[in-house]
Amino acid sequence: MNFLLKSEQFPFPEDESIFFNLLKALALWTEKTNDQSVVMMASSICSLIFNLTSENDLLNHAGFSSSCLDSLSRLVARSLASWGQGMSDAAKADMDLLEIVIAGYSRWAARFPQIRKAVEG
């Protein structure tokens, strides 16, 4: 995550498939978990990767399916659902991760209409 947070300081590889594979892994890992810390960590990593790409790029990449994008949409929506609600102590502990997701969402939501629809719908 630190690498992604400081992305402007590091040259990124031309081959974005590394990030697309990471997104797929995060989507699968979090699909059935109820652990809010896992959801927040995965969502914040995804949010940082989304800064580097777009929905169209993801869907045009071989091996990246629309069902994976659906899973990522649910992941981001789940993480943002805790924003503004009465927060548990566990959610408060993940506030820095939530802030990464919120800030990222404001930057890339226009490039990810399916995720925006899941969050706002």
PDB file of N, CA and C in Angstrom, residues 38-75:
ATOM      1  N   VAL A  38     -10.546  -6.270   6.774  1.00  0.00           N
ATOM      2  CA  VAL A  38     -10.144  -6.831   5.482  1.00  0.00           C
ATOM      3  C   VAL A  38     -10.785  -6.045   4.348  1.00  0.00           C
ATOM      4  N   VAL A  39     -12.062  -5.745   4.492  1.00  0.00           N
ATOM      5  CA  VAL A  39     -12.778  -4.974   3.471  1.00  0.00           C
ATOM      6  C   VAL A  39     -12.128  -3.602   3.283  1.00  0.00           C
ATOM      7  N   MET A  40     -11.806  -2.946   4.378  1.00  0.00           N
ATOM      8  CA  MET A  40     -11.223  -1.602   4.285  1.00  0.00           C
ATOM      9  C   MET A  40      -9.820  -1.638   3.685  1.00  0.00           C
ATOM     10  N   MET A  41      -9.013  -2.603   4.063  1.00  0.00           N
ATOM     11  CA  MET A  41      -7.664  -2.709   3.518  1.00  0.00           C
ATOM     12  C   MET A  41      -7.717  -2.980   2.013  1.00  0.00           C
ATOM     13  N   ALA A  42      -8.515  -3.948   1.615  1.00  0.00           N
ATOM     14  CA  ALA A  42      -8.624  -4.290   0.201  1.00  0.00           C
ATOM     15  C   ALA A  42      -9.192  -3.132  -0.606  1.00  0.00           C
ATOM     16  N   SER A  43     -10.209  -2.481  -0.080  1.00  0.00           N
ATOM     17  CA  SER A  43     -10.828  -1.363  -0.784  1.00  0.00           C
ATOM     18  C   SER A  43      -9.858  -0.192  -0.946  1.00  0.00           C
ATOM     19  N   SER A  44      -9.051   0.056   0.053  1.00  0.00           N
ATOM     20  CA  SER A  44      -8.092   1.162  -0.051  1.00  0.00           C
ATOM     21  C   SER A  44      -7.013   0.842  -1.087  1.00  0.00           C
ATOM     22  N   ILE A  45      -6.567  -0.409  -1.156  1.00  0.00           N
ATOM     23  CA  ILE A  45      -5.589  -0.794  -2.184  1.00  0.00           C
ATOM     24  C   ILE A  45      -6.217  -0.660  -3.572  1.00  0.00           C
ATOM     25  N   CYS A  46      -7.441  -1.135  -3.715  1.00  0.00           N
ATOM     26  CA  CYS A  46      -8.140  -0.998  -4.999  1.00  0.00           C
ATOM     27  C   CYS A  46      -8.289   0.466  -5.380  1.00  0.00           C
ATOM     28  N   SER A  47      -8.650   1.284  -4.437  1.00  0.00           N
ATOM     29  CA  SER A  47      -8.833   2.708  -4.700  1.00  0.00           C
ATOM     30  C   SER A  47      -7.551   3.339  -5.234  1.00  0.00           C
ATOM     31  N   LEU A  48      -6.420   2.951  -4.676  1.00  0.00           N
ATOM     32  CA  LEU A  48      -5.142   3.485  -5.145  1.00  0.00           C
ATOM     33  C   LEU A  48      -4.805   2.979  -6.543  1.00  0.00           C
ATOM     34  N   ILE A  49      -5.156   1.747  -6.844  1.00  0.00           N
ATOM     35  CA  ILE A  49      -4.924   1.222  -8.193  1.00  0.00           C
ATOM     36  C   ILE A  49      -5.849   1.888  -9.193  1.00  0.00           C
ATOM     37  N   PHE A  50      -7.091   2.146  -8.792  1.00  0.00           N
ATOM     38  CA  PHE A  50      -8.041   2.809  -9.697  1.00  0.00           C
ATOM     39  C   PHE A  50      -7.544   4.180 -10.137  1.00  0.00           C
ATOM     40  N   ASN A  51      -6.712   4.810  -9.319  1.00  0.00           N
ATOM     41  CA  ASN A  51      -6.121   6.092  -9.731  1.00  0.00           C
ATOM     42  C   ASN A  51      -5.307   5.950 -11.008  1.00  0.00           C
ATOM     43  N   LEU A  52      -4.828   4.744 -11.296  1.00  0.00           N
ATOM     44  CA  LEU A  52      -3.907   4.509 -12.402  1.00  0.00           C
ATOM     45  C   LEU A  52      -4.574   4.004 -13.669  1.00  0.00           C
ATOM     46  N   THR A  53      -5.878   3.775 -13.629  1.00  0.00           N
ATOM     47  CA  THR A  53      -6.535   3.135 -14.762  1.00  0.00           C
ATOM     48  C   THR A  53      -7.980   3.614 -14.892  1.00  0.00           C
ATOM     49  N   SER A  54      -8.760   2.920 -15.706  1.00  0.00           N
ATOM     50  CA  SER A  54     -10.179   3.243 -15.872  1.00  0.00           C
ATOM     51  C   SER A  54     -10.972   1.942 -16.010  1.00  0.00           C
ATOM     52  N   GLU A  55     -12.273   2.068 -15.910  1.00  0.00           N
ATOM     53  CA  GLU A  55     -13.144   0.917 -16.071  1.00  0.00           C
ATOM     54  C   GLU A  55     -12.963   0.297 -17.451  1.00  0.00           C
ATOM     55  N   ASN A  56     -12.890   1.131 -18.481  1.00  0.00           N
ATOM     56  CA  ASN A  56     -12.703   0.622 -19.836  1.00  0.00           C
ATOM     57  C   ASN A  56     -11.404  -0.153 -19.975  1.00  0.00           C
ATOM     58  N   ASP A  57     -10.326   0.357 -19.391  1.00  0.00           N
ATOM     59  CA  ASP A  57      -9.050  -0.361 -19.438  1.00  0.00           C
ATOM     60  C   ASP A  57      -9.170  -1.729 -18.772  1.00  0.00           C
ATOM     61  N   LEU A  58      -9.836  -1.776 -17.638  1.00  0.00           N
ATOM     62  CA  LEU A  58     -10.014  -3.051 -16.945  1.00  0.00           C
ATOM     63  C   LEU A  58     -10.794  -4.036 -17.799  1.00  0.00           C
ATOM     64  N   LEU A  59     -11.916  -3.588 -18.324  1.00  0.00           N
ATOM     65  CA  LEU A  59     -12.784  -4.482 -19.084  1.00  0.00           C
ATOM     66  C   LEU A  59     -12.186  -4.885 -20.426  1.00  0.00           C
ATOM     67  N   ASN A  60     -11.262  -4.103 -20.950  1.00  0.00           N
ATOM     68  CA  ASN A  60     -10.595  -4.444 -22.211  1.00  0.00           C
ATOM     69  C   ASN A  60      -9.364  -5.312 -22.006  1.00  0.00           C
ATOM     70  N   HIS A  61      -9.012  -5.579 -20.775  1.00  0.00           N
ATOM     71  CA  HIS A  61      -7.849  -6.411 -20.478  1.00  0.00           C
ATOM     72  C   HIS A  61      -8.260  -7.886 -20.520  1.00  0.00           C
ATOM     73  N   ALA A  62      -7.496  -8.669 -21.259  1.00  0.00           N
ATOM     74  CA  ALA A  62      -7.778 -10.104 -21.348  1.00  0.00           C
ATOM     75  C   ALA A  62      -7.719 -10.714 -19.950  1.00  0.00           C
ATOM     76  N   GLY A  63      -8.710 -11.486 -19.621  1.00  0.00           N
ATOM     77  CA  GLY A  63      -8.723 -12.157 -18.331  1.00  0.00           C
ATOM     78  C   GLY A  63      -9.398 -11.376 -17.225  1.00  0.00           C
ATOM     79  N   PHE A  64      -9.810 -10.163 -17.494  1.00  0.00           N
ATOM     80  CA  PHE A  64     -10.529  -9.385 -16.478  1.00  0.00           C
ATOM     81  C   PHE A  64     -11.991  -9.342 -16.898  1.00  0.00           C
ATOM     82  N   SER A  65     -12.849  -9.899 -16.086  1.00  0.00           N
ATOM     83  CA  SER A  65     -14.256 -10.051 -16.464  1.00  0.00           C
ATOM     84  C   SER A  65     -15.141  -8.985 -15.831  1.00  0.00           C
ATOM     85  N   SER A  66     -16.325  -8.870 -16.384  1.00  0.00           N
ATOM     86  CA  SER A  66     -17.299  -7.938 -15.802  1.00  0.00           C
ATOM     87  C   SER A  66     -17.745  -8.418 -14.425  1.00  0.00           C
ATOM     88  N   SER A  67     -17.716  -9.729 -14.176  1.00  0.00           N
ATOM     89  CA  SER A  67     -18.084 -10.225 -12.850  1.00  0.00           C
ATOM     90  C   SER A  67     -17.047  -9.807 -11.814  1.00  0.00           C
ATOM     91  N   CYS A  68     -15.791  -9.700 -12.207  1.00  0.00           N
ATOM     92  CA  CYS A  68     -14.761  -9.210 -11.294  1.00  0.00           C
ATOM     93  C   CYS A  68     -15.014  -7.738 -10.983  1.00  0.00           C
ATOM     94  N   LEU A  69     -15.393  -6.973 -11.998  1.00  0.00           N
ATOM     95  CA  LEU A  69     -15.724  -5.570 -11.767  1.00  0.00           C
ATOM     96  C   LEU A  69     -16.942  -5.448 -10.857  1.00  0.00           C
ATOM     97  N   ASP A  70     -17.903  -6.358 -11.006  1.00  0.00           N
ATOM     98  CA  ASP A  70     -19.061  -6.385 -10.101  1.00  0.00           C
ATOM     99  C   ASP A  70     -18.611  -6.590  -8.658  1.00  0.00           C
ATOM    100  N   SER A  71     -17.695  -7.529  -8.450  1.00  0.00           N
ATOM    101  CA  SER A  71     -17.176  -7.797  -7.104  1.00  0.00           C
ATOM    102  C   SER A  71     -16.452  -6.583  -6.535  1.00  0.00           C
ATOM    103  N   LEU A  72     -15.649  -5.933  -7.377  1.00  0.00           N
ATOM    104  CA  LEU A  72     -14.948  -4.721  -6.933  1.00  0.00           C
ATOM    105  C   LEU A  72     -15.926  -3.603  -6.612  1.00  0.00           C
ATOM    106  N   SER A  73     -16.996  -3.510  -7.384  1.00  0.00           N
ATOM    107  CA  SER A  73     -18.027  -2.501  -7.123  1.00  0.00           C
ATOM    108  C   SER A  73     -18.672  -2.724  -5.762  1.00  0.00           C
ATOM    109  N   ARG A  74     -18.988  -3.975  -5.467  1.00  0.00           N
ATOM    110  CA  ARG A  74     -19.571  -4.298  -4.158  1.00  0.00           C
ATOM    111  C   ARG A  74     -18.576  -4.012  -3.035  1.00  0.00           C
ATOM    112  N   LEU A  75     -17.309  -4.309  -3.276  1.00  0.00           N
ATOM    113  CA  LEU A  75     -16.278  -4.053  -2.272  1.00  0.00           C
ATOM    114  C   LEU A  75     -16.200  -2.573  -1.931  1.00  0.00           C
TER     115      LEU A  75
END
